[in-house]
């Protein structure tokens, strides 16, 4: 990766609002995730992403989600298990035209049922987009 690409990747990870010392739990990990994005994020927060088996209180959750993954509301509710007050859930979905694409409307429909509110979105890599969800109480 060139120096310019590295700076851009760090900026993309920074768009998620994570910083050094944050604990981030990763859910929905599979062989199709963006490994370069993950590595950049881990470098920026200074630690590895926690797995779904970890029970630490976390500052944020990355939920990799694909159309065939099941019930999004259930996954969002599960993502809140270890999330600290004021924490954020980022739902990462394949971009339009990619296998597993999830329309943004599906996330916007599922979020309120899980007690969340969609606030923004970001392109985090060539193949993945991210939607930021926060507790409706903590907007």
Short mmCIF file of C-alpha atoms in Angstrom, two decimals:
data_model
loop_
_atom_site.label_atom_id
_atom_site.label_comp_id
_atom_site.label_asym_id
_atom_site.label_seq_id
_atom_site.Cartn_x
_atom_site.Cartn_y
_atom_site.Cartn_z
CA UNK A 1 0.00 0.00 0.00
CA UNK A 2 1.33 3.42 -0.92
CA UNK A 3 1.71 6.21 1.64
CA UNK A 4 -1.24 8.05 0.07
CA UNK A 5 -3.44 4.94 0.21
CA UNK A 6 -2.45 4.40 3.85
CA UNK A 7 -3.39 7.99 4.73
CA UNK A 8 -6.72 7.60 2.96
CA UNK A 9 -7.41 4.30 4.72
CA UNK A 10 -6.60 5.88 8.10
CA UNK A 11 -8.94 8.74 7.26
CA UNK A 12 -11.69 6.26 6.35
CA UNK A 13 -11.24 4.45 9.69
CA UNK A 14 -11.22 7.82 11.46
CA UNK A 15 -14.59 8.63 9.86
CA UNK A 16 -16.07 5.98 12.12
CA UNK A 17 -15.15 8.08 15.13
CA UNK A 18 -12.85 5.50 16.67
CA UNK A 19 -9.54 6.45 18.23
CA UNK A 20 -6.58 4.94 20.02
CA UNK A 21 -7.66 2.98 23.08
CA UNK A 22 -11.23 2.27 21.97
CA UNK A 23 -12.52 -1.27 22.33
CA UNK A 24 -14.39 -2.40 19.23
CA UNK A 25 -16.32 -5.65 18.94
CA UNK A 26 -16.66 -7.25 15.52
CA UNK A 27 -19.71 -9.34 14.66
CA UNK A 28 -20.52 -11.15 11.42
CA UNK A 29 -16.87 -11.79 10.54
CA UNK A 30 -16.46 -14.07 7.51
CA UNK A 31 -14.00 -14.65 4.69
CA UNK A 32 -15.50 -11.80 2.63
CA UNK A 33 -14.74 -8.97 5.09
CA UNK A 34 -12.33 -6.22 4.05
CA UNK A 35 -9.07 -7.32 5.67
CA UNK A 36 -7.22 -4.13 4.75
CA UNK A 37 -9.92 -2.01 6.41
CA UNK A 38 -9.80 -4.21 9.53
CA UNK A 39 -6.00 -3.94 9.76
CA UNK A 40 -6.14 -0.16 9.39
CA UNK A 41 -8.78 0.11 12.10
CA UNK A 42 -6.83 -2.14 14.46
CA UNK A 43 -3.72 0.00 13.91
CA UNK A 44 -5.69 3.15 14.63
CA UNK A 45 -7.27 1.90 17.87
CA UNK A 46 -4.08 0.18 18.98
CA UNK A 47 -5.60 -3.24 19.58
CA UNK A 48 -7.26 -6.16 17.87
CA UNK A 49 -10.98 -6.15 17.26
CA UNK A 50 -12.85 -8.17 19.86
CA UNK A 51 -14.85 -11.21 18.76
CA UNK A 52 -18.46 -12.07 19.45
CA UNK A 53 -17.22 -14.36 22.24
CA UNK A 54 -15.64 -11.46 24.15
CA UNK A 55 -17.76 -9.95 26.91
CA UNK A 56 -15.89 -6.68 27.54
CA UNK A 57 -17.85 -3.43 27.53
CA UNK A 58 -17.04 -1.84 24.16
CA UNK A 59 -17.05 1.65 22.68
CA UNK A 60 -18.34 0.44 19.34
CA UNK A 61 -19.51 -2.52 17.31
CA UNK A 62 -18.77 -3.39 13.70
CA UNK A 63 -21.51 -5.60 12.32
CA UNK A 64 -20.67 -7.11 8.94
CA UNK A 65 -24.10 -7.83 7.42
CA UNK A 66 -25.18 -9.47 4.18
CA UNK A 67 -28.64 -10.04 2.67
CA UNK A 68 -28.54 -13.77 3.45
CA UNK A 69 -27.45 -13.35 7.10
CA UNK A 70 -30.93 -13.67 8.62
CA UNK A 71 -32.90 -11.26 10.79
CA UNK A 72 -31.21 -7.87 11.01
CA UNK A 73 -33.29 -6.75 14.01
CA UNK A 74 -32.09 -9.76 16.02
CA UNK A 75 -28.49 -9.06 15.02
CA UNK A 76 -28.81 -5.40 16.02
CA UNK A 77 -30.29 -6.32 19.41
CA UNK A 78 -27.44 -8.80 19.92
CA UNK A 79 -24.92 -6.08 18.99
CA UNK A 80 -26.05 -4.03 21.98
CA UNK A 81 -25.13 -6.70 24.54
CA UNK A 82 -21.65 -5.33 25.31
CA UNK A 83 -22.05 -1.78 23.98
CA UNK A 84 -21.28 1.01 26.45
CA UNK A 85 -23.73 3.89 26.91
CA UNK A 86 -23.09 6.33 24.10
CA UNK A 87 -21.44 3.66 21.98
CA UNK A 88 -22.06 3.31 18.28
CA UNK A 89 -22.96 0.39 16.02
CA UNK A 90 -21.64 0.47 12.46
CA UNK A 91 -23.47 -1.89 10.11
CA UNK A 92 -21.16 -2.75 7.23
CA UNK A 93 -22.92 -4.05 4.12
CA UNK A 94 -21.76 -4.92 0.62
CA UNK A 95 -22.15 -1.97 -1.74
CA UNK A 96 -24.83 -1.95 -4.44
CA UNK A 97 -24.16 -4.52 -7.15
CA UNK A 98 -22.08 -6.77 -4.86
CA UNK A 99 -23.16 -10.19 -3.57
CA UNK A 100 -25.12 -9.84 -0.34
CA UNK A 101 -26.16 -6.21 -0.99
CA UNK A 102 -28.53 -4.84 1.67
CA UNK A 103 -30.60 -1.78 0.72
CA UNK A 104 -30.17 1.14 3.16
CA UNK A 105 -33.96 1.11 3.68
CA UNK A 106 -33.65 -2.31 5.33
CA UNK A 107 -31.25 -0.90 7.92
CA UNK A 108 -33.43 2.17 8.48
CA UNK A 109 -36.47 -0.07 9.01
CA UNK A 110 -34.71 -2.50 11.38
CA UNK A 111 -32.91 0.08 13.51
CA UNK A 112 -35.91 1.56 15.41
CA UNK A 113 -37.21 -1.91 16.29
CA UNK A 114 -33.82 -2.60 17.93
CA UNK A 115 -33.93 0.74 19.77
CA UNK A 116 -31.47 2.41 17.41
CA UNK A 117 -31.48 5.35 15.03
CA UNK A 118 -29.53 5.63 11.76
CA UNK A 119 -27.52 8.87 11.77
CA UNK A 120 -25.06 8.76 8.88
CA UNK A 121 -23.27 6.55 6.40
CA UNK A 122 -19.75 6.18 5.09
CA UNK A 123 -17.97 4.29 2.35
CA UNK A 124 -15.34 2.32 4.21
CA UNK A 125 -13.81 0.38 1.35
CA UNK A 126 -14.21 -0.45 -2.31
CA UNK A 127 -16.77 -3.18 -1.56
CA UNK A 128 -18.34 -2.18 1.76
CA UNK A 129 -20.50 0.71 2.96
CA UNK A 130 -21.27 1.51 6.60
CA UNK A 131 -24.33 2.88 8.37
CA UNK A 132 -23.92 4.49 11.80
CA UNK A 133 -26.54 3.57 14.39
CA UNK A 134 -26.89 5.03 17.87
CA UNK A 135 -29.33 4.57 20.70
CA UNK A 136 -32.43 6.66 20.23
CA UNK A 137 -31.92 8.00 23.76
CA UNK A 138 -28.36 9.22 22.98
CA UNK A 139 -28.70 11.05 19.70
#
